[in-house]
């Protein structure tokens, strides 16, 4: 399989030569949340053929964007993780995701897997510098977390030691619970509800999508308990 290149004297074209092939940026998206084994990465990116994903990882390794790490005992497995160069794609990827919200529909959230739940929140949250919160999400046996501090949002997979807020439920329900007016979303809530309201206020959505979310949360609130 020949690797296609633009071969232009342009830094944008040069970037696309390295991450513009199908699945490459989705690999980066998932590895921004932490290292993954090949099987977990294949599941997280959502349907990439094994041979294609292998080729993409080989190319990303060749360009020093991704590297393989052998974990010591007791796991003793090989995982893929981003290099420092690869982590430099976080800003452009989040900006692209925010632009992509202009084409997003609320029903698309049903396709978000629990394994990657914290990623979309990094895209939509624009917190004030005064907000500090550690959020733990538990969904379908796949814990993920989100930290907000000094206007910055970090996210990953696994358990936090001492979260301020814990949400438990299906992925789509957790996302709705974090939207303005999301009190009726079917999730379990533990911890500081004032921080939950602060996170809801920090969501920055295009007007059309915000209206869809408001309508959905309003419908949930009108359903008899």
PDB file of C-alpha atoms in Angstrom:
ATOM      1  CA  UNK A   1       0.000   0.000   0.000  1.00  0.00           C
ATOM      2  CA  UNK A   2       1.733   3.155  -1.215  1.00  0.00           C
ATOM      3  CA  UNK A   3       1.626   6.141   1.073  1.00  0.00           C
ATOM      4  CA  UNK A   4       0.123   9.148  -0.688  1.00  0.00           C
ATOM      5  CA  UNK A   5       1.685  12.571  -0.284  1.00  0.00           C
ATOM      6  CA  UNK A   6       0.924  16.068  -1.507  1.00  0.00           C
ATOM      7  CA  UNK A   7       4.642  16.882  -1.758  1.00  0.00           C
ATOM      8  CA  UNK A   8       4.013  20.635  -1.680  1.00  0.00           C
ATOM      9  CA  UNK A   9       6.113  23.411  -0.157  1.00  0.00           C
ATOM     10  CA  UNK A  10       3.386  24.106   2.400  1.00  0.00           C
ATOM     11  CA  UNK A  11       3.334  23.285   6.104  1.00  0.00           C
ATOM     12  CA  UNK A  12      -0.385  22.421   5.955  1.00  0.00           C
ATOM     13  CA  UNK A  13       0.252  19.951   3.157  1.00  0.00           C
ATOM     14  CA  UNK A  14       3.226  18.608   5.095  1.00  0.00           C
ATOM     15  CA  UNK A  15       1.057  18.001   8.150  1.00  0.00           C
ATOM     16  CA  UNK A  16      -1.583  16.265   6.039  1.00  0.00           C
ATOM     17  CA  UNK A  17       1.109  14.093   4.476  1.00  0.00           C
ATOM     18  CA  UNK A  18       1.631  12.669   7.974  1.00  0.00           C
ATOM     19  CA  UNK A  19      -1.821  12.629   9.569  1.00  0.00           C
ATOM     20  CA  UNK A  20      -4.227  13.170   6.679  1.00  0.00           C
ATOM     21  CA  UNK A  21      -4.873   9.518   5.838  1.00  0.00           C
ATOM     22  CA  UNK A  22      -8.148   7.999   7.032  1.00  0.00           C
ATOM     23  CA  UNK A  23      -8.054   6.833  10.695  1.00  0.00           C
ATOM     24  CA  UNK A  24      -4.766   8.603  11.531  1.00  0.00           C
ATOM     25  CA  UNK A  25      -6.288  11.516  13.441  1.00  0.00           C
ATOM     26  CA  UNK A  26      -8.726   9.175  15.180  1.00  0.00           C
ATOM     27  CA  UNK A  27      -5.731   7.192  16.423  1.00  0.00           C
ATOM     28  CA  UNK A  28      -4.312  10.442  17.791  1.00  0.00           C
ATOM     29  CA  UNK A  29      -7.711  11.302  19.322  1.00  0.00           C
ATOM     30  CA  UNK A  30      -7.776   8.076  21.294  1.00  0.00           C
ATOM     31  CA  UNK A  31      -4.129   8.114  22.358  1.00  0.00           C
ATOM     32  CA  UNK A  32      -4.553  11.638  23.740  1.00  0.00           C
ATOM     33  CA  UNK A  33      -6.582   9.927  26.486  1.00  0.00           C
ATOM     34  CA  UNK A  34      -3.727   7.549  27.282  1.00  0.00           C
ATOM     35  CA  UNK A  35      -1.757   4.558  25.924  1.00  0.00           C
ATOM     36  CA  UNK A  36      -3.687   1.639  24.429  1.00  0.00           C
ATOM     37  CA  UNK A  37      -3.078  -1.901  23.306  1.00  0.00           C
ATOM     38  CA  UNK A  38      -3.697  -2.568  19.617  1.00  0.00           C
ATOM     39  CA  UNK A  39      -6.967  -4.405  20.295  1.00  0.00           C
ATOM     40  CA  UNK A  40      -8.302  -1.595  22.494  1.00  0.00           C
ATOM     41  CA  UNK A  41      -7.203   1.030  19.976  1.00  0.00           C
ATOM     42  CA  UNK A  42      -8.965  -0.835  17.158  1.00  0.00           C
ATOM     43  CA  UNK A  43     -12.162  -0.868  19.225  1.00  0.00           C
ATOM     44  CA  UNK A  44     -11.857   2.795  20.206  1.00  0.00           C
ATOM     45  CA  UNK A  45     -11.346   4.208  16.713  1.00  0.00           C
ATOM     46  CA  UNK A  46     -14.477   2.407  15.600  1.00  0.00           C
ATOM     47  CA  UNK A  47     -14.199   0.039  12.680  1.00  0.00           C
ATOM     48  CA  UNK A  48     -10.779   0.457  11.095  1.00  0.00           C
ATOM     49  CA  UNK A  49      -9.746  -2.743   9.255  1.00  0.00           C
ATOM     50  CA  UNK A  50      -6.867  -4.413  11.091  1.00  0.00           C
ATOM     51  CA  UNK A  51      -4.465  -4.189   8.160  1.00  0.00           C
ATOM     52  CA  UNK A  52      -5.241  -0.506   7.589  1.00  0.00           C
ATOM     53  CA  UNK A  53      -4.828   0.344  11.267  1.00  0.00           C
ATOM     54  CA  UNK A  54      -1.510  -1.523  11.326  1.00  0.00           C
ATOM     55  CA  UNK A  55      -0.321   0.522   8.335  1.00  0.00           C
ATOM     56  CA  UNK A  56      -1.441   3.804   9.929  1.00  0.00           C
ATOM     57  CA  UNK A  57       0.394   2.991  13.153  1.00  0.00           C
ATOM     58  CA  UNK A  58       3.518   2.053  11.218  1.00  0.00           C
ATOM     59  CA  UNK A  59       3.430   5.382   9.377  1.00  0.00           C
ATOM     60  CA  UNK A  60       2.787   7.344  12.581  1.00  0.00           C
ATOM     61  CA  UNK A  61       5.726   5.568  14.208  1.00  0.00           C
ATOM     62  CA  UNK A  62       7.954   6.377  11.235  1.00  0.00           C
ATOM     63  CA  UNK A  63       7.066  10.067  11.614  1.00  0.00           C
ATOM     64  CA  UNK A  64       7.773   9.965  15.389  1.00  0.00           C
ATOM     65  CA  UNK A  65       4.141  10.772  16.256  1.00  0.00           C
ATOM     66  CA  UNK A  66       3.463   7.433  17.984  1.00  0.00           C
ATOM     67  CA  UNK A  67       5.751   4.881  19.602  1.00  0.00           C
ATOM     68  CA  UNK A  68       5.390   1.478  21.203  1.00  0.00           C
ATOM     69  CA  UNK A  69       6.084   0.887  24.875  1.00  0.00           C
ATOM     70  CA  UNK A  70       6.556  -2.444  26.626  1.00  0.00           C
ATOM     71  CA  UNK A  71       4.855  -2.330  30.011  1.00  0.00           C
ATOM     72  CA  UNK A  72       6.570  -4.133  32.859  1.00  0.00           C
ATOM     73  CA  UNK A  73       5.067  -6.729  35.206  1.00  0.00           C
ATOM     74  CA  UNK A  74       2.369  -7.593  36.006  1.00  0.00           C
ATOM     75  CA  UNK A  75       0.807  -6.531  32.671  1.00  0.00           C
ATOM     76  CA  UNK A  76       3.735  -7.275  30.349  1.00  0.00           C
ATOM     77  CA  UNK A  77       1.933  -5.977  27.270  1.00  0.00           C
ATOM     78  CA  UNK A  78       2.804  -3.658  24.400  1.00  0.00           C
ATOM     79  CA  UNK A  79       0.903  -0.390  24.127  1.00  0.00           C
ATOM     80  CA  UNK A  80       0.925   2.504  21.699  1.00  0.00           C
ATOM     81  CA  UNK A  81       1.302   6.036  23.020  1.00  0.00           C
ATOM     82  CA  UNK A  82       1.881   9.497  21.625  1.00  0.00           C
ATOM     83  CA  UNK A  83       5.335  11.006  21.609  1.00  0.00           C
ATOM     84  CA  UNK A  84       5.867  14.619  22.648  1.00  0.00           C
ATOM     85  CA  UNK A  85       5.612  15.514  18.958  1.00  0.00           C
ATOM     86  CA  UNK A  86       2.336  13.611  18.731  1.00  0.00           C
ATOM     87  CA  UNK A  87       0.874  15.338  21.769  1.00  0.00           C
ATOM     88  CA  UNK A  88       1.444  18.591  19.944  1.00  0.00           C
ATOM     89  CA  UNK A  89      -1.551  17.637  17.803  1.00  0.00           C
ATOM     90  CA  UNK A  90      -3.927  18.105  20.736  1.00  0.00           C
ATOM     91  CA  UNK A  91      -4.545  21.811  20.105  1.00  0.00           C
ATOM     92  CA  UNK A  92      -5.211  21.467  16.366  1.00  0.00           C
ATOM     93  CA  UNK A  93      -7.384  18.394  16.936  1.00  0.00           C
ATOM     94  CA  UNK A  94      -9.535  20.138  19.566  1.00  0.00           C
ATOM     95  CA  UNK A  95      -9.902  23.180  17.314  1.00  0.00           C
ATOM     96  CA  UNK A  96     -10.988  20.898  14.472  1.00  0.00           C
ATOM     97  CA  UNK A  97     -13.467  19.190  16.800  1.00  0.00           C
ATOM     98  CA  UNK A  98     -14.973  22.522  17.844  1.00  0.00           C
ATOM     99  CA  UNK A  99     -15.382  23.510  14.211  1.00  0.00           C
ATOM    100  CA  UNK A 100     -16.939  20.111  13.542  1.00  0.00           C
ATOM    101  CA  UNK A 101     -19.673  20.809  16.103  1.00  0.00           C
ATOM    102  CA  UNK A 102     -21.289  22.970  13.412  1.00  0.00           C
ATOM    103  CA  UNK A 103     -22.204  19.718  11.627  1.00  0.00           C
ATOM    104  CA  UNK A 104     -22.987  17.647  14.715  1.00  0.00           C
ATOM    105  CA  UNK A 105     -26.472  16.436  15.595  1.00  0.00           C
ATOM    106  CA  UNK A 106     -27.613  15.556  19.079  1.00  0.00           C
ATOM    107  CA  UNK A 107     -28.556  12.019  17.999  1.00  0.00           C
ATOM    108  CA  UNK A 108     -24.878  11.449  17.166  1.00  0.00           C
ATOM    109  CA  UNK A 109     -24.089  11.097  20.885  1.00  0.00           C
ATOM    110  CA  UNK A 110     -25.561   7.588  20.895  1.00  0.00           C
ATOM    111  CA  UNK A 111     -22.455   6.521  18.971  1.00  0.00           C
ATOM    112  CA  UNK A 112     -20.025   7.708  21.659  1.00  0.00           C
ATOM    113  CA  UNK A 113     -18.434   4.794  23.489  1.00  0.00           C
ATOM    114  CA  UNK A 114     -17.818   4.776  27.223  1.00  0.00           C
ATOM    115  CA  UNK A 115     -14.125   4.126  26.566  1.00  0.00           C
ATOM    116  CA  UNK A 116     -13.772   7.552  24.920  1.00  0.00           C
ATOM    117  CA  UNK A 117     -16.350   9.516  26.920  1.00  0.00           C
ATOM    118  CA  UNK A 118     -14.033  12.201  28.278  1.00  0.00           C
ATOM    119  CA  UNK A 119     -12.786  13.194  24.810  1.00  0.00           C
ATOM    120  CA  UNK A 120     -15.944  14.992  23.591  1.00  0.00           C
ATOM    121  CA  UNK A 121     -16.077  16.972  26.827  1.00  0.00           C
ATOM    122  CA  UNK A 122     -12.644  18.454  26.113  1.00  0.00           C
ATOM    123  CA  UNK A 123     -14.083  19.708  22.843  1.00  0.00           C
ATOM    124  CA  UNK A 124     -17.207  21.380  24.260  1.00  0.00           C
ATOM    125  CA  UNK A 125     -15.962  22.781  27.575  1.00  0.00           C
ATOM    126  CA  UNK A 126     -14.636  26.331  27.790  1.00  0.00           C
ATOM    127  CA  UNK A 127     -14.244  26.783  31.552  1.00  0.00           C
ATOM    128  CA  UNK A 128     -13.443  30.024  33.357  1.00  0.00           C
ATOM    129  CA  UNK A 129     -10.026  30.206  35.034  1.00  0.00           C
ATOM    130  CA  UNK A 130     -11.697  30.203  38.457  1.00  0.00           C
ATOM    131  CA  UNK A 131     -13.253  26.749  38.049  1.00  0.00           C
ATOM    132  CA  UNK A 132     -11.448  23.753  39.561  1.00  0.00           C
ATOM    133  CA  UNK A 133     -13.084  20.334  39.479  1.00  0.00           C
ATOM    134  CA  UNK A 134     -12.112  16.671  39.245  1.00  0.00           C
ATOM    135  CA  UNK A 135     -14.872  14.677  37.540  1.00  0.00           C
ATOM    136  CA  UNK A 136     -15.056  10.891  37.518  1.00  0.00           C
ATOM    137  CA  UNK A 137     -17.340   9.177  35.002  1.00  0.00           C
ATOM    138  CA  UNK A 138     -18.261   5.499  35.224  1.00  0.00           C
ATOM    139  CA  UNK A 139     -20.040   4.013  32.249  1.00  0.00           C
ATOM    140  CA  UNK A 140     -20.378   0.435  31.026  1.00  0.00           C
ATOM    141  CA  UNK A 141     -17.379  -0.711  33.049  1.00  0.00           C
ATOM    142  CA  UNK A 142     -15.069   1.856  31.444  1.00  0.00           C
ATOM    143  CA  UNK A 143     -14.100   4.615  33.921  1.00  0.00           C
ATOM    144  CA  UNK A 144     -12.916   7.928  32.507  1.00  0.00           C
ATOM    145  CA  UNK A 145     -12.048  11.235  34.122  1.00  0.00           C
ATOM    146  CA  UNK A 146     -11.845  14.946  33.485  1.00  0.00           C
ATOM    147  CA  UNK A 147      -9.959  17.685  35.351  1.00  0.00           C
ATOM    148  CA  UNK A 148     -10.562  21.409  35.028  1.00  0.00           C
ATOM    149  CA  UNK A 149      -8.062  23.848  36.487  1.00  0.00           C
ATOM    150  CA  UNK A 150      -6.968  27.387  35.608  1.00  0.00           C
ATOM    151  CA  UNK A 151      -9.039  27.367  32.424  1.00  0.00           C
ATOM    152  CA  UNK A 152      -7.458  24.140  31.151  1.00  0.00           C
ATOM    153  CA  UNK A 153      -9.154  20.774  30.653  1.00  0.00           C
ATOM    154  CA  UNK A 154      -7.336  17.438  30.878  1.00  0.00           C
ATOM    155  CA  UNK A 155      -8.889  14.028  30.407  1.00  0.00           C
ATOM    156  CA  UNK A 156      -8.056  10.348  30.457  1.00  0.00           C
ATOM    157  CA  UNK A 157      -9.126   6.813  31.264  1.00  0.00           C
ATOM    158  CA  UNK A 158      -9.158   5.160  34.678  1.00  0.00           C
ATOM    159  CA  UNK A 159     -10.047   6.109  38.238  1.00  0.00           C
ATOM    160  CA  UNK A 160      -9.251   9.316  40.110  1.00  0.00           C
ATOM    161  CA  UNK A 161      -8.188   9.035  43.735  1.00  0.00           C
ATOM    162  CA  UNK A 162     -10.454  11.714  45.170  1.00  0.00           C
ATOM    163  CA  UNK A 163     -12.934  13.153  42.642  1.00  0.00           C
ATOM    164  CA  UNK A 164     -15.156  16.110  43.516  1.00  0.00           C
ATOM    165  CA  UNK A 165     -17.980  14.722  41.410  1.00  0.00           C
ATOM    166  CA  UNK A 166     -18.926  11.241  40.139  1.00  0.00           C
ATOM    167  CA  UNK A 167     -21.429  10.537  37.365  1.00  0.00           C
ATOM    168  CA  UNK A 168     -22.528   6.962  36.638  1.00  0.00           C
ATOM    169  CA  UNK A 169     -24.708   5.925  33.700  1.00  0.00           C
ATOM    170  CA  UNK A 170     -24.781   5.329  29.929  1.00  0.00           C
ATOM    171  CA  UNK A 171     -22.445   7.553  27.869  1.00  0.00           C
ATOM    172  CA  UNK A 172     -25.214   9.583  26.199  1.00  0.00           C
ATOM    173  CA  UNK A 173     -26.958  10.136  29.537  1.00  0.00           C
ATOM    174  CA  UNK A 174     -23.751  11.405  31.146  1.00  0.00           C
ATOM    175  CA  UNK A 175     -23.242  13.873  28.318  1.00  0.00           C
ATOM    176  CA  UNK A 176     -26.822  15.141  28.688  1.00  0.00           C
ATOM    177  CA  UNK A 177     -26.357  15.387  32.461  1.00  0.00           C
ATOM    178  CA  UNK A 178     -23.477  17.774  31.812  1.00  0.00           C
ATOM    179  CA  UNK A 179     -25.626  19.982  29.561  1.00  0.00           C
ATOM    180  CA  UNK A 180     -27.572  22.979  30.882  1.00  0.00           C
ATOM    181  CA  UNK A 181     -30.824  21.735  32.400  1.00  0.00           C
ATOM    182  CA  UNK A 182     -29.585  18.148  32.509  1.00  0.00           C
ATOM    183  CA  UNK A 183     -30.859  17.288  35.997  1.00  0.00           C
ATOM    184  CA  UNK A 184     -33.384  14.802  34.596  1.00  0.00           C
ATOM    185  CA  UNK A 185     -30.789  12.742  32.710  1.00  0.00           C
ATOM    186  CA  UNK A 186     -30.805   9.126  33.979  1.00  0.00           C
ATOM    187  CA  UNK A 187     -27.477   9.128  35.818  1.00  0.00           C
ATOM    188  CA  UNK A 188     -26.336   8.654  39.381  1.00  0.00           C
ATOM    189  CA  UNK A 189     -24.703  11.776  40.816  1.00  0.00           C
ATOM    190  CA  UNK A 190     -22.325  11.795  43.772  1.00  0.00           C
ATOM    191  CA  UNK A 191     -20.510  14.829  45.085  1.00  0.00           C
ATOM    192  CA  UNK A 192     -20.717  18.582  44.713  1.00  0.00           C
ATOM    193  CA  UNK A 193     -23.753  19.528  42.614  1.00  0.00           C
ATOM    194  CA  UNK A 194     -22.640  23.158  42.489  1.00  0.00           C
ATOM    195  CA  UNK A 195     -19.589  22.002  40.544  1.00  0.00           C
ATOM    196  CA  UNK A 196     -21.904  20.084  38.225  1.00  0.00           C
ATOM    197  CA  UNK A 197     -23.806  23.298  37.526  1.00  0.00           C
ATOM    198  CA  UNK A 198     -20.504  25.081  36.911  1.00  0.00           C
ATOM    199  CA  UNK A 199     -19.513  22.442  34.348  1.00  0.00           C
ATOM    200  CA  UNK A 200     -22.888  22.807  32.641  1.00  0.00           C
ATOM    201  CA  UNK A 201     -22.358  26.549  32.390  1.00  0.00           C
ATOM    202  CA  UNK A 202     -18.923  25.982  30.828  1.00  0.00           C
ATOM    203  CA  UNK A 203     -20.338  24.112  27.804  1.00  0.00           C
ATOM    204  CA  UNK A 204     -19.761  26.108  24.608  1.00  0.00           C
ATOM    205  CA  UNK A 205     -21.968  24.820  21.779  1.00  0.00           C
ATOM    206  CA  UNK A 206     -23.060  26.294  18.440  1.00  0.00           C
ATOM    207  CA  UNK A 207     -26.498  27.892  18.742  1.00  0.00           C
ATOM    208  CA  UNK A 208     -28.308  25.241  16.707  1.00  0.00           C
ATOM    209  CA  UNK A 209     -26.798  22.373  18.713  1.00  0.00           C
ATOM    210  CA  UNK A 210     -27.452  24.198  22.006  1.00  0.00           C
ATOM    211  CA  UNK A 211     -31.118  24.455  21.018  1.00  0.00           C
ATOM    212  CA  UNK A 212     -31.263  20.705  20.299  1.00  0.00           C
ATOM    213  CA  UNK A 213     -29.712  19.951  23.689  1.00  0.00           C
ATOM    214  CA  UNK A 214     -32.118  22.313  25.464  1.00  0.00           C
ATOM    215  CA  UNK A 215     -35.101  20.650  23.784  1.00  0.00           C
ATOM    216  CA  UNK A 216     -33.871  17.172  24.717  1.00  0.00           C
ATOM    217  CA  UNK A 217     -33.240  18.038  28.355  1.00  0.00           C
ATOM    218  CA  UNK A 218     -36.634  19.767  28.521  1.00  0.00           C
ATOM    219  CA  UNK A 219     -38.314  16.589  27.273  1.00  0.00           C
ATOM    220  CA  UNK A 220     -36.505  14.566  29.920  1.00  0.00           C
ATOM    221  CA  UNK A 221     -37.703  16.963  32.612  1.00  0.00           C
ATOM    222  CA  UNK A 222     -41.326  16.615  31.459  1.00  0.00           C
ATOM    223  CA  UNK A 223     -41.333  12.799  31.685  1.00  0.00           C
ATOM    224  CA  UNK A 224     -43.105  11.682  34.910  1.00  0.00           C
ATOM    225  CA  UNK A 225     -40.759   9.942  37.346  1.00  0.00           C
TER     226      UNK A 225
END
